[in-house]
Amino acid sequence: DYYKEKYRPQIHFSPVENWMNDPNGLVYYKEKYHLFYQYHPYSNVWGPMHWGHAISTDLLHWQHLPIALDPDKKNGMAFSGTAVVDFHNSSGFFKDKSGLVLIYTSTLPDSAGGHQQQCIAYSQDDGLTWQKYKSNPVIKNKSKKDFRDPKVFWHQQTNKWIMVLVAGDRVEFYNSSNLREWKYLSEFGQNRGSHGGVWECPDFFPLQLKNHKYWILKVDVQQGAYAGGSGGQYFIGEFNGYDFVEINDFNQVNWLDCGQDFYAAQSWNELPENSGRKIWLAWMSNWDYANQVPTNIWKGAMSIPRYLELTKEKNIISLVQKPVKELEDLRCKEYIYKDLSVKKKGNLYFHNLKNPLEIDTAISLDENTKFDIIFEFKGNNLNLSYDNNTRQLILDRKDLSDGINSISKTKQITNLDNNNQIKLHIFIDWSSIEIFINEGKKVITALIFPEKVKLDLNFKNDGNSFLINNLKIYELESIWK
Ligand code: FRU
């Protein structure tokens, strides 16, 4: 029974077996989405890092490919990085054609000095097999303990490749015209944003808001994030090809997710221009407990792909994440309702639904609106409660945190703005829940471990009667057949 183990994600990517962490090398090339990932092919916990590899034509259904990168004797393990399409053979690896190049961090084991340096590899067969560049590393490092996770992309205006990587408490920018020789440009981040832990996995890309192009710099912190443990933050600014200058100049940290399980997000390079989309996904876990997650024979899953937009409210620009449209193709059974009223102290039940599920709802709010949406997995409940007095939306996974109960936060708390309606777009799978709140202005991503696949959905009223303006429930078909 392929992909039918207990807790096995049905609508999310996970490797057939063994350990996975960060997404790496996301690139679109010759009509295929490539997904590489940090992988330990011989164990269900973190260890010597390889790059696993899969491809898709629709961002949903994935075909597994052979391992792309192995650790090597000289430079060590293959840590996180990116992939680019070298369209005009700037690297000289491809003889008049285009080709794929991976840029990654090689890391010697701590016992051998732990050096982290930047390396490249290229493929002569559109990504199936890989050669490491013979003169690796392309950026050397002797003194910095943390120096990793290069994100590389082509920058039209300066006609150069740009690299951003993390160096402990900051990011550093480099450029190159051939992917082999790199020049240091600038740095950003000391004393900016959260430094609860070392910085990891930067991403950097432009997004359009009306007539202006802003640059988004995403950086993860390994500890001390909003929801506890590791998590992502972002900065918005301008980039001239050399320096990044932040524009939203306030001291508050822009967190990416209000849950504990959205880490090391990376966006796809080279998406078709005319699609106008920027899409990313992340590893759904947290370094506080990633190795203890109660799944086997695999460990680790990716979030659903999300597309990114900017919004501006009260002069503050912020990032919005929404599920990609492709996911609509997974809908099989649907239940659509309008204007359902839930009486004071009442319950509204939808029985015997089959996970994975998508739920899209809009609920009217007044001062006394207070409700719980309870996912009753016949024995253990997942509770999503909202109180319009405190404007807090709280996911409580206490009953469903098998194996990580004592090492994770059970409550994921989101503070919302004043509004007369709350919109929730929810994707729930055999071991995760992703809640897009108010058109993706906030998101909660959390691992959950329900014992059962069938559930009852209960809207439980703790306040005055309220009105569900819209409710759509879809049972989703598995992406693994
Ligand atoms: C982030 C990270 C990266 C590193 C990789 C190692 O989760 O710690 O900084 O490259 O994982 O697997």
mmCIF file of C-alpha atoms in Angstrom, residues 151 203-207 267-271 275-280 306-309 324:
data_model
loop_
_atom_site.group_PDB
_atom_site.id
_atom_site.type_symbol
_atom_site.label_atom_id
_atom_site.label_comp_id
_atom_site.label_asym_id
_atom_site.label_seq_id
_atom_site.Cartn_x
_atom_site.Cartn_y
_atom_site.Cartn_z
ATOM 1 C CA LYS A 151 20.139 31.472 -2.872
ATOM 2 C CA ASP A 203 15.352 33.682 -0.006
ATOM 3 C CA PHE A 204 15.296 36.882 -2.031
ATOM 4 C CA PHE A 205 12.996 37.949 -4.868
ATOM 5 C CA PRO A 206 10.963 40.880 -6.187
ATOM 6 C CA LEU A 207 7.186 41.205 -5.958
ATOM 7 C CA SER A 267 10.640 29.949 -3.903
ATOM 8 C CA TRP A 268 10.885 28.499 -7.393
ATOM 9 C CA ASN A 269 13.420 30.088 -9.700
ATOM 10 C CA GLU A 270 12.524 30.695 -13.348
ATOM 11 C CA LEU A 271 8.762 30.307 -13.217
ATOM 12 C CA SER A 275 2.383 33.182 -15.157
ATOM 13 C CA GLY A 276 3.165 36.241 -13.018
ATOM 14 C CA ARG A 277 3.428 33.999 -9.998
ATOM 15 C CA LYS A 278 5.926 33.598 -7.213
ATOM 16 C CA ILE A 279 5.465 30.264 -5.472
ATOM 17 C CA TRP A 280 7.182 28.676 -2.528
ATOM 18 C CA ARG A 306 1.758 28.785 -1.832
ATOM 19 C CA TYR A 307 1.759 31.811 -4.065
ATOM 20 C CA LEU A 308 2.935 35.120 -2.757
ATOM 21 C CA GLU A 309 1.581 38.648 -3.027
ATOM 22 C CA VAL A 324 -1.917 27.576 -5.335
#
